Coordinates of C-alpha atoms and ligand atoms in Angstrom, one line a residue:
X1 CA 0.0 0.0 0.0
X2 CA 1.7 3.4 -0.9
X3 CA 1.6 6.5 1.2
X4 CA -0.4 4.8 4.0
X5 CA 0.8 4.7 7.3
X6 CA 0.1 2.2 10.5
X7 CA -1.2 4.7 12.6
X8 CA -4.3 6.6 12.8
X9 CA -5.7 9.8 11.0
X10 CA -6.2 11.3 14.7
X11 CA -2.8 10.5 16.3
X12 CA -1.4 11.7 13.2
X13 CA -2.8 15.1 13.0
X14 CA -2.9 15.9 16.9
X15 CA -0.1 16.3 19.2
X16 CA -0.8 16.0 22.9
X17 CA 1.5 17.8 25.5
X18 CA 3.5 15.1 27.5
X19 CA 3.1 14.5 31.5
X20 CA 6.0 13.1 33.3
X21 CA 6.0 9.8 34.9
X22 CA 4.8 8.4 38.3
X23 CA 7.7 8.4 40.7
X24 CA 7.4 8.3 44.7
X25 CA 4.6 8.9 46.0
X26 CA 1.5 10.8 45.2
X27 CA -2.0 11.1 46.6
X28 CA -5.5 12.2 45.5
X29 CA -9.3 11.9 46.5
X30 CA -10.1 9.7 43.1
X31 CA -7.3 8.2 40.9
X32 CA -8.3 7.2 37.0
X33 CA -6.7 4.6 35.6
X34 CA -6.7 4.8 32.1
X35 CA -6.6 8.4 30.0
X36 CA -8.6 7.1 27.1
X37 CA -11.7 9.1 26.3
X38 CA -13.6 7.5 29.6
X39 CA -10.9 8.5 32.1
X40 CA -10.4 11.9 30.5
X41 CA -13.8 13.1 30.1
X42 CA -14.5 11.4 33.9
X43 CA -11.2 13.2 35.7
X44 CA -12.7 16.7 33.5
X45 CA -16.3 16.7 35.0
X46 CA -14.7 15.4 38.8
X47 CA -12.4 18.1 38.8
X48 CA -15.2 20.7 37.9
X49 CA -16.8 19.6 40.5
X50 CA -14.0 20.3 43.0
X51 CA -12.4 17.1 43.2
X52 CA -8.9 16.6 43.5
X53 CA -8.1 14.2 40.7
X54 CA -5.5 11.9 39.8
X55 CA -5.1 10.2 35.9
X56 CA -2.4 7.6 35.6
X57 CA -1.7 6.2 32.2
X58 CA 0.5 3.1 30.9
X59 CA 1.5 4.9 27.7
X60 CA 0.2 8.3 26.2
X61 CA -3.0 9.9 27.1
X62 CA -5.5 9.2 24.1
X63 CA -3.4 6.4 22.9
X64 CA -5.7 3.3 23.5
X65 CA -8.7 2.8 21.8
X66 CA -9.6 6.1 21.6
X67 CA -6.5 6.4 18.9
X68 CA -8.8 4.0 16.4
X69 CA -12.3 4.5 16.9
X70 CA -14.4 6.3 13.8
X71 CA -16.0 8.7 16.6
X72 CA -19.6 8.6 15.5
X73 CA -21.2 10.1 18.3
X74 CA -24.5 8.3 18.2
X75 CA -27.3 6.6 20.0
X76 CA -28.1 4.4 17.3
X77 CA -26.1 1.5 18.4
X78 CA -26.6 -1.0 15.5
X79 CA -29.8 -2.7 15.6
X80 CA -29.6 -2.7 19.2
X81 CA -33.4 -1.1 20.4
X82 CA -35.5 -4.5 19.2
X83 CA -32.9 -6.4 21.7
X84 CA -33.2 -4.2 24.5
X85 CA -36.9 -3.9 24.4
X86 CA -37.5 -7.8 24.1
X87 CA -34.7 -8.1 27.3
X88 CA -35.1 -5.0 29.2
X89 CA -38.5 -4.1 28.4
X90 CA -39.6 -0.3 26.9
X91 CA -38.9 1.4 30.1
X92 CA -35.3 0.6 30.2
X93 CA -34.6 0.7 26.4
X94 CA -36.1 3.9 26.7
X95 CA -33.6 4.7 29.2
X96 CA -30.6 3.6 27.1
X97 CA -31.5 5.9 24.5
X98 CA -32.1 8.6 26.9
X99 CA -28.6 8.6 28.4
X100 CA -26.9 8.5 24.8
X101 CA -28.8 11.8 23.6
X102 CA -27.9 13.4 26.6
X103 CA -24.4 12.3 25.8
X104 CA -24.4 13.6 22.3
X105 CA -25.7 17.5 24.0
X106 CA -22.8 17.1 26.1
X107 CA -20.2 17.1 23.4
X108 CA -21.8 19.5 22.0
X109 CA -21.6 21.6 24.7
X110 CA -17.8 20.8 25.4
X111 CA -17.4 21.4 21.4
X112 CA -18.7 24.6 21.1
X113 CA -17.0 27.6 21.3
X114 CA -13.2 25.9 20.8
X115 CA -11.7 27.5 17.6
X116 CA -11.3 24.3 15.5
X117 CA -14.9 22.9 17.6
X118 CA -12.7 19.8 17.5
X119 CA -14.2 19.3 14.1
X120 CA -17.7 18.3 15.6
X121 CA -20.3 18.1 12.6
X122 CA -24.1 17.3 13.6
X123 CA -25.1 14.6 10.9
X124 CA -27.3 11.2 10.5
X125 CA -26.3 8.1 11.6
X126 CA -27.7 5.0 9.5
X127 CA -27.6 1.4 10.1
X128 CA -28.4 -0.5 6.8
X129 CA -29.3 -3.8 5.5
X130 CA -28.0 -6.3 3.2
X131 CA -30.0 -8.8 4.1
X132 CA -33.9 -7.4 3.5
X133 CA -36.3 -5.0 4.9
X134 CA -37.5 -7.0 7.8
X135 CA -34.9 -6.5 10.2
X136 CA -35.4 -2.5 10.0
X137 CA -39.0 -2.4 9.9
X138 CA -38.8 -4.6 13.5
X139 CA -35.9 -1.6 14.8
X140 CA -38.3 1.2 13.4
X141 CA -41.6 -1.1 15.3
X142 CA -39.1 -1.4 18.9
X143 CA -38.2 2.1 18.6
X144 CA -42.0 3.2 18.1
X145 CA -42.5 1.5 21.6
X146 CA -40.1 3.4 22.7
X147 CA -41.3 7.2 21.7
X148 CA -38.2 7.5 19.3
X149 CA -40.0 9.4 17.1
X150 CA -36.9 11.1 15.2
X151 CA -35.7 7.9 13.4
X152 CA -36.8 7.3 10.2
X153 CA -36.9 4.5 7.6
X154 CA -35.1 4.9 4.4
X155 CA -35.1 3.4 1.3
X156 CA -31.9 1.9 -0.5
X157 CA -32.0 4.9 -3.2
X158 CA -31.6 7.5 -0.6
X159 CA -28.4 6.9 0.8
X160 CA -25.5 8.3 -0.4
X161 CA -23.4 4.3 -0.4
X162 CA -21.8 3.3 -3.8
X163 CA -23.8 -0.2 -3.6
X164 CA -27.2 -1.2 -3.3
X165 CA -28.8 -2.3 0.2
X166 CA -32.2 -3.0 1.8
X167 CA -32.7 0.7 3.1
X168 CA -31.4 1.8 6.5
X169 CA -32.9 3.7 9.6
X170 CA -31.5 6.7 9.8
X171 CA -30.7 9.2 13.7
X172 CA -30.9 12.2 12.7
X173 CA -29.1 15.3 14.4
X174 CA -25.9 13.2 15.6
X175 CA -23.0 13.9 15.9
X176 CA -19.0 13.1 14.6
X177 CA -15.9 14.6 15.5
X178 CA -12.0 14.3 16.2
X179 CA -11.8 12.5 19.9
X180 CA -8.2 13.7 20.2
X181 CA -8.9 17.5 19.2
X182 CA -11.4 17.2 22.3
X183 CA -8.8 15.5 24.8
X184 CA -6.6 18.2 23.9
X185 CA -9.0 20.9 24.8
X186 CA -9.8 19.2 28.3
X187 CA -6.1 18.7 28.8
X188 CA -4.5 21.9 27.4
X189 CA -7.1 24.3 26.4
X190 CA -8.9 26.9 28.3
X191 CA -11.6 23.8 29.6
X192 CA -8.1 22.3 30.7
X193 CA -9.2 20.6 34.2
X194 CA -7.5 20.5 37.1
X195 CA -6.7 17.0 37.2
X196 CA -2.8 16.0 37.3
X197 CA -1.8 13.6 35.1
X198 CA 0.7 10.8 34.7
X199 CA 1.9 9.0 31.3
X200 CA 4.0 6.1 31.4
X201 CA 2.6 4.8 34.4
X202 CA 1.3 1.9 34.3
X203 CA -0.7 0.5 37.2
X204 CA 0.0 -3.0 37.9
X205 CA -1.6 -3.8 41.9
X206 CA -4.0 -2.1 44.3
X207 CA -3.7 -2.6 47.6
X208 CA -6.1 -2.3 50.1
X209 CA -5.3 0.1 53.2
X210 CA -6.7 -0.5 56.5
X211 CA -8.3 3.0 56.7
X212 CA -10.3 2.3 53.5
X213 CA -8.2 4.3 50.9
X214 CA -6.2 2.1 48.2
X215 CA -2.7 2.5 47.1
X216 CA -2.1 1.7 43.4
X217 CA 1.1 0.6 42.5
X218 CA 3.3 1.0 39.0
X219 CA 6.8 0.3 38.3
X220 CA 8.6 3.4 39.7
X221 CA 5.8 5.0 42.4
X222 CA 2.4 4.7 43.9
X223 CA -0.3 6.8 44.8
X224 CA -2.7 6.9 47.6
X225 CA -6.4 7.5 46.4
X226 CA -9.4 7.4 48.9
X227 CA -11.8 5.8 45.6
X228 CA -10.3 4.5 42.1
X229 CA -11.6 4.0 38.6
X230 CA -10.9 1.8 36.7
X231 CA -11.1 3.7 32.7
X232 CA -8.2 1.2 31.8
X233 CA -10.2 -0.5 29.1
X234 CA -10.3 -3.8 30.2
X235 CA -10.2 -3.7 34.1
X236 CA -7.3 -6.2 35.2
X237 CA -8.2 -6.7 39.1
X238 CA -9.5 -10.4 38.7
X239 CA -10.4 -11.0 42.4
X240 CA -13.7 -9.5 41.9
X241 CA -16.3 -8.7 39.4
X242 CA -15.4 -10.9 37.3
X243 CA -14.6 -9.1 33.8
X244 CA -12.3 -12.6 32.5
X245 CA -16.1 -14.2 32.1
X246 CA -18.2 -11.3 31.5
X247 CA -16.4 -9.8 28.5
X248 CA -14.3 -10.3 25.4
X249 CA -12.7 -8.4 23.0
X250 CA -13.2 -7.6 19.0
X251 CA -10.5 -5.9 16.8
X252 CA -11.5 -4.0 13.8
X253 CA -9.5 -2.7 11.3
X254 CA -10.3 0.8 9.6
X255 CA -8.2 2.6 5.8
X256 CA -8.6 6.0 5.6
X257 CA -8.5 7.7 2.0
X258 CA -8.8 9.6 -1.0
X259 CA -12.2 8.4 -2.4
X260 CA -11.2 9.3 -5.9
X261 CA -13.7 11.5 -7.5
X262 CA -16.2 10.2 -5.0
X263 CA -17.9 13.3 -3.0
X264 CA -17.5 13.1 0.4
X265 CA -20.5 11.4 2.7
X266 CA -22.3 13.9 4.7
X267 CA -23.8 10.7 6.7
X268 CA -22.3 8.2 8.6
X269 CA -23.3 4.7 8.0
X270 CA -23.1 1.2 9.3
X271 CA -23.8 -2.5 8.7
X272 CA -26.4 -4.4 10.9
X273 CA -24.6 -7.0 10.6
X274 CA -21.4 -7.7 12.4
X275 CA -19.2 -8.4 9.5
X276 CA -19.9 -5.6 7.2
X277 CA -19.0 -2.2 6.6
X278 CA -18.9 1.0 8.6
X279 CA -18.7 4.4 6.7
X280 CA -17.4 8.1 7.6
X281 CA -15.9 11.3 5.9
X282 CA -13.2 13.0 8.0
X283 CA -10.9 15.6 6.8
X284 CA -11.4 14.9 3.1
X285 CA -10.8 11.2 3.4
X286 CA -13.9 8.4 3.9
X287 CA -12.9 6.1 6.8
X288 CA -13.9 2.5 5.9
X289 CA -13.3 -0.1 8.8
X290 CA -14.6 -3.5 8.2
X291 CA -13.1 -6.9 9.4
X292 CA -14.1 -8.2 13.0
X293 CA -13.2 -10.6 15.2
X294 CA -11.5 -12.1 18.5
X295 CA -8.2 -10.8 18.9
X296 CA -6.0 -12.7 16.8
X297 CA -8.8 -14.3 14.6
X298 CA -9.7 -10.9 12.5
X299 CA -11.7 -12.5 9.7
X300 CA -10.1 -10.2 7.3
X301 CA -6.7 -7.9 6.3
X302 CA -6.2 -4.7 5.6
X303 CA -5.4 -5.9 2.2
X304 CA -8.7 -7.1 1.8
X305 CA -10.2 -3.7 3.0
X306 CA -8.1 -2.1 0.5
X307 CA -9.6 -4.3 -2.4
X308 CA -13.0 -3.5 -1.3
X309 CA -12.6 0.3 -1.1
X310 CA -10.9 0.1 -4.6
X311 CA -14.0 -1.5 -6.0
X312 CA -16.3 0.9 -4.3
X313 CA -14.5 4.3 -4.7
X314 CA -12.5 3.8 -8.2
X315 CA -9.4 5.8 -7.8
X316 CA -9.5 5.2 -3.7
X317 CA -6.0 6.4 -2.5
X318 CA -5.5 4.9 0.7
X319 CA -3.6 7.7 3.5
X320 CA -4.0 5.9 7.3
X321 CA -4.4 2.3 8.4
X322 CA -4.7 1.2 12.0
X323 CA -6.8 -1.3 14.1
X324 CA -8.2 -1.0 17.4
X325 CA -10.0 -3.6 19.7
X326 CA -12.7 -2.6 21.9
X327 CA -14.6 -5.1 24.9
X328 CA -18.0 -6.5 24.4
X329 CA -20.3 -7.0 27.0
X330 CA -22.7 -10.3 27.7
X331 CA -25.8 -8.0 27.0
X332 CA -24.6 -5.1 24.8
X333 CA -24.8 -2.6 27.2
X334 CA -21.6 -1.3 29.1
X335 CA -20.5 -1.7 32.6
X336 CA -20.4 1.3 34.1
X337 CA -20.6 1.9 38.2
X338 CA -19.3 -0.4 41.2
X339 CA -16.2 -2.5 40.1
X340 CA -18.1 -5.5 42.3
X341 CA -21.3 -5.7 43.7
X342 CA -21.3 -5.3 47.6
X343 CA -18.6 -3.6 49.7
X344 CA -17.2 -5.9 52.9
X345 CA -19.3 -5.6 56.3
X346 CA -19.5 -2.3 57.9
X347 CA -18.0 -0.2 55.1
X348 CA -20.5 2.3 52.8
X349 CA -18.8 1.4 49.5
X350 CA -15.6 0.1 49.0
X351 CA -14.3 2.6 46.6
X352 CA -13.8 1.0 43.4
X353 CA -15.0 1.8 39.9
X354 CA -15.4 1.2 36.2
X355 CA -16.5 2.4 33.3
X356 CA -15.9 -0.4 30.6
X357 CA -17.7 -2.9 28.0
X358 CA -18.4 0.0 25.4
X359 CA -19.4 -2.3 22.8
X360 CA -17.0 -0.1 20.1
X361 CA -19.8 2.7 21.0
X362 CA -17.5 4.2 23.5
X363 CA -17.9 7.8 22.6
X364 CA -21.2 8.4 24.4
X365 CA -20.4 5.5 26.4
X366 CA -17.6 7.9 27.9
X367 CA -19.7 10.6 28.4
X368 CA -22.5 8.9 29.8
X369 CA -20.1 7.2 32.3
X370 CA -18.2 10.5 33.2
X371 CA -21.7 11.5 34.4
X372 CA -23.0 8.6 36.0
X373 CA -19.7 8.1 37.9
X374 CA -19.3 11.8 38.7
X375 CA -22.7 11.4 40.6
X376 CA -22.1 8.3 42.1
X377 CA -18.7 9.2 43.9
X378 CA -20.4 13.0 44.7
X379 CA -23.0 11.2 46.7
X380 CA -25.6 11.8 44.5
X381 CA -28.4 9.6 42.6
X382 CA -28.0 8.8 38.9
X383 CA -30.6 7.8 36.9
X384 CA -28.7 5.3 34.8
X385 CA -26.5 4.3 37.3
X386 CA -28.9 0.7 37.9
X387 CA -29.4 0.5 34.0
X388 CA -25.6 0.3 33.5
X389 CA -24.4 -1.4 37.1
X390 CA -21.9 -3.8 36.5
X391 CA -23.1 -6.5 38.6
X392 CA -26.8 -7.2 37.1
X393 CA -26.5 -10.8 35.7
X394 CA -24.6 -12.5 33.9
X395 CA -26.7 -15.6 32.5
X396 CA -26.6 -15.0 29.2
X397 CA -25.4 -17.5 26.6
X398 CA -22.5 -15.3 25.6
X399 CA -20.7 -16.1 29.2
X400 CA -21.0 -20.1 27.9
X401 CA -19.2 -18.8 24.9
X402 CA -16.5 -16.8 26.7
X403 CA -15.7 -19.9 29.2
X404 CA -16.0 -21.8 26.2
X405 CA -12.7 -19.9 24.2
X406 CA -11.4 -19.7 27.1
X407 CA -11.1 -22.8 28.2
X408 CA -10.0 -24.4 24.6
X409 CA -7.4 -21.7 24.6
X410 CA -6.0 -22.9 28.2
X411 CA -5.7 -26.6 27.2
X412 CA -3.7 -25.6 23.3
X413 CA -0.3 -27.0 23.6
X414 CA 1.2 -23.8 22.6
X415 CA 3.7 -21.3 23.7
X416 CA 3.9 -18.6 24.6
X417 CA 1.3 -18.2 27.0
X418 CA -0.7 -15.1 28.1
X419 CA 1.0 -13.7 31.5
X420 CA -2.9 -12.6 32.0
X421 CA -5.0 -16.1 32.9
X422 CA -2.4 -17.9 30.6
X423 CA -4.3 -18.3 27.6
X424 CA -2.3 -19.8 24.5
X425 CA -1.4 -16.5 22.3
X426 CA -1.9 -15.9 18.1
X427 CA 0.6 -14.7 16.3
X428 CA -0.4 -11.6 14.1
X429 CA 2.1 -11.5 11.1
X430 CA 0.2 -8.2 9.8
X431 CA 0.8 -6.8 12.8
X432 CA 3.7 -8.1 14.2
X433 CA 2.0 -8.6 17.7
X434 CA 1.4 -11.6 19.9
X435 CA -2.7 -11.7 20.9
X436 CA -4.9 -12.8 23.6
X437 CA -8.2 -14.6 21.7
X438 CA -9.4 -15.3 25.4
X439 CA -9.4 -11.5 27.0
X440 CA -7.4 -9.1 23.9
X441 CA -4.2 -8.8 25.8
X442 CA -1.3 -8.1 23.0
X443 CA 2.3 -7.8 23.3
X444 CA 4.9 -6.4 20.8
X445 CA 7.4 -8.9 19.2
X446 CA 10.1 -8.5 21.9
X447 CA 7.3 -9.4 24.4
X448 CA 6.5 -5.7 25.8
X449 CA 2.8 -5.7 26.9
X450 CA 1.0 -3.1 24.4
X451 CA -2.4 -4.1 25.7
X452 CA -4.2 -5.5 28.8
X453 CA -6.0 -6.9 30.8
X454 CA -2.6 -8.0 31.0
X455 CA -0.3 -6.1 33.0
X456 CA 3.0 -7.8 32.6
X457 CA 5.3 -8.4 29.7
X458 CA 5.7 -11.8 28.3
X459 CA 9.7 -12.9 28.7
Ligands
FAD1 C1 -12.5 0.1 15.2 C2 -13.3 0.7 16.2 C3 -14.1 1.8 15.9 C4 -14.9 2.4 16.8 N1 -15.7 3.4 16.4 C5 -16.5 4.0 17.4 C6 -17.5 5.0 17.0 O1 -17.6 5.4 15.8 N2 -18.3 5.6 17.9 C7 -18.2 5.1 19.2 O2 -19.0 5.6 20.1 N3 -17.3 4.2 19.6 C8 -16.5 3.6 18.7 N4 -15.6 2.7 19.1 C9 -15.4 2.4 20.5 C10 -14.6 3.5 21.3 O3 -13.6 3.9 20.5 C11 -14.1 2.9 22.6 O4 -15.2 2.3 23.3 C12 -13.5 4.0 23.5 O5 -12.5 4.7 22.8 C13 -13.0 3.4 24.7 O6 -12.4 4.5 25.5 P1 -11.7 4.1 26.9 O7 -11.2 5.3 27.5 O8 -12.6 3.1 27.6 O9 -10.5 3.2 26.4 P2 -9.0 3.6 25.9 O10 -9.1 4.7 24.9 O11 -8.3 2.3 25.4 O12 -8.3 4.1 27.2 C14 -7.9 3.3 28.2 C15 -6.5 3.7 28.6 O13 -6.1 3.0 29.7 C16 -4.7 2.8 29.6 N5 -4.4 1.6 30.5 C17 -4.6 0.3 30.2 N6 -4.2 -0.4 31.3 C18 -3.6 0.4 32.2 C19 -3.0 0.3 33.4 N7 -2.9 -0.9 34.0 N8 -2.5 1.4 34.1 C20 -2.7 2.6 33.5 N9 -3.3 2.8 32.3 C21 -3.8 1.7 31.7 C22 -4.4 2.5 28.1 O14 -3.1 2.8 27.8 C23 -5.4 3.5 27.5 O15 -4.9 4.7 27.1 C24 -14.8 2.0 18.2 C25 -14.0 1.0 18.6 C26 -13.2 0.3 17.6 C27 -12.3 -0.8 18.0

């Protein structure tokens, strides 16, 4: 592939200032693990409201996840408001859709007024069909049920793809924009928040103290935090909660390019289903991610990707390639609250946190959790807090799946072995990266850990 490089459009064309490392010892009220778009937009809405917050990060702030995703700022999840109404029932699907258009008014409001407005662009979201009209018309009956009555049924003809499909329903008035031009502004810019941060830090251990605070521990320091989040993408404290069972990772990969003489999309458009295409303009270039799959068994190459865009967009010049993973949840819906259900005897809570399981629909996922946390730890009631809580249940027949790779992955005669739950590890030639299929941890050739749960390196 000429002229394209390995790393994404928005690490390319944002630089973030650089925070020293942890060393000694350091305290705070709350300490965030993780500076991805959750910890960030958490540690910016804490601080505003006077707490004194800590973020500590393994590599670069903005460098995880939040480095690949397409940033459609939506509430239109895929397909998702037929599930949750048949599982949850209107009330709570309602709910769910409630909390992500909130979330899209709140980036608008942290958008507006910065001079570039992080390039945030109020547009439709469609999810379309290649596989008939049925499936839409029962999304368009759920959300009906629900009192969505801003989404709207289209016809194949309408939308702006260069292939034919079933139709699509279409959000309007949501949202896209550059997450990293937005961490920048609540790092640097005059939002900047108060919270100190840390880069090259990562946390390996919490310990408990006997006066209920925690100390969290990282190569060179610790610090001593009263309540800790966990914003680390896939929380690595395995003694409770159980994340190992409850969630899995799938990696995508995404080209961004010249689409030829192709006009740019002014929507932003998705498959229902899981192994098609996902579509966005940004910066001149249409992003095109396709390809899913457990870490290590992507069911396609960037190659591939390439081929497709070619055929689509005659004349496609691809500029960026990259791939991110995000972690799935047994339900669809992230887990965002208590990092385990009950605290010991005699204690009010215990002081841990998440915010996790974004379902690669982490953008409003972030911002809804920044709330809903913010409220939690400020004493206050949230009323998504028992929609989202990471301990409702688990039996679902995605956890028999989960054991189920996990536990052929345990048994493979095959080295090396994940220093995680020491799961047997795929090797990614295109990548160059030892992967996880069990829980998404990676590792770089010389067996540096690039990704957790995982928090060691491999040799
Ligand atoms: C291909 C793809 C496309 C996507 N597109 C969209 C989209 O269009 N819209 C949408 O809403 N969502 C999308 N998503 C999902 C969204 O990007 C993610 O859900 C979101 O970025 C997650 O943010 P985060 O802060 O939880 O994780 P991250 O951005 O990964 O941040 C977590 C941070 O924690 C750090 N960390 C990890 N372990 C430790 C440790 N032990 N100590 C200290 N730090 C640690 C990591 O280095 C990382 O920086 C997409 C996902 C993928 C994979």
């Amino acid at each position: 592939m000429k002229l394209s490089k390995d790393i994404s459009l928005w690490e390319d064309s944002v630089r973030l200032k650089h925070y020293p490392r942890l060393e000694g010892v350091a305290g705070c009220e709350v300490l965030i693990i993780g500076g991805g778009m959750a910890g960030i937009l958490t540690a910016h809405r804490l601080a505003a409201e006077g707490v004194d917050v800590t973020v500590a990060e393994a590599g670069r702030i903005g460098c995880g996840v939040t480095a690949g995703t397409t940033a459609k700022i939506t509430s239109q999840h895929g397909l998702i408001y037929q599930k949750l109404v048949s599982h949850l029932g209107t009330e709570r699907a309602a709910l769910y859709l409630k909390g992500n258009e909130d979330a899209i008014g709140q980036f608008t409001q942290l958008c507006e007024g910065e001079p570039d407005s992080c390039d945030f662009r109020r547009t439709s979201n469609y999810i379309y069909s290649m596989s008939g009209e049925q499936v839409l018309e029962q999304e368009m009956k759920a959300l009906e049920q629900i009192g969505c009555s801003a989404a709207r049924m289209r016809s194949g003809d309408y939308l702006e793809l260069p292939f034919q499909t079933d139709g699509a329903v279409e959000f309007p008035m949501q949202a896209c924009f550059h997450p990293r031009k937005l961490l920048k502004h609540v790092t640097e810019g005059e939002k900047a928040s108060s919270a100190a941060i840390f880069e090259n830090s990562r946390i390996t251990r919490l310990k408990r103290w006997p006066d209920g605070g925690w100390e969290a521990i990282s190569e060179h320091g610790s610090i001593l935090a009263d309540q800790v989040i966990f914003a680390c993408h896939f929380p690595f404290m395995d003694r409770r909660g159980g994340y190992f069972a409850k969630m899995y990772q799938s990696r995508s990969l995404v080209i961004a390019g010249w689409p030829g003489i192709a006009a740019e999309l002014k929507g932003m458009y998705l498959d229902e289903a899981e192994s098609g295409l996902s579509f966005r303009s940004a910066d001149g270039m249409i992003l095109l991610g396709g390809g899913s799959g457990r870490p290590g068994k992507v069911d396609s190459s960037w190659q591939q990707l390439q081929e497709q865009a070619e055929v689509l967009y005659p004349g496609w010049e691809t500029r960026y390639r990259w791939a991110a993973q995000d972690c799935m949840t047994l339900d669809g819906m992230p887990y965002i609250g208590p990092y385990y259900g009950k605290p010991e005897p005699g204690e009010k809570h215990h002081g841990l946190w998440t915010a996790t399981g974004f379902n690669k629909w982490g953008m409003t996922g972030s911002m809804v959790s920044s709330v809903v946390l913010t409220d939690l730890i400020c004493g206050r009631e949230n009323k998504y807090a028992e929609l989202f809580r990471p301990d409702r249940s688990v039996l679902k027949p995605q956890l028999a799946l989960n054991v189920l790779e996990s536990t052929v992955n345990l048994l493979k005669p095959k080295v090396p072995r994940c220093r995680h739950l020491g799961c047997a590890l795929t090797w990614n030639e295109e990548e160059q990266t030892w992967e996880c299929p069990c829980h998404g941890s990676r590792y770089d050739k010389k067996g540096q850990c690039i990704e957790g749960p995982s928090v060691k390196n491999l040799f």
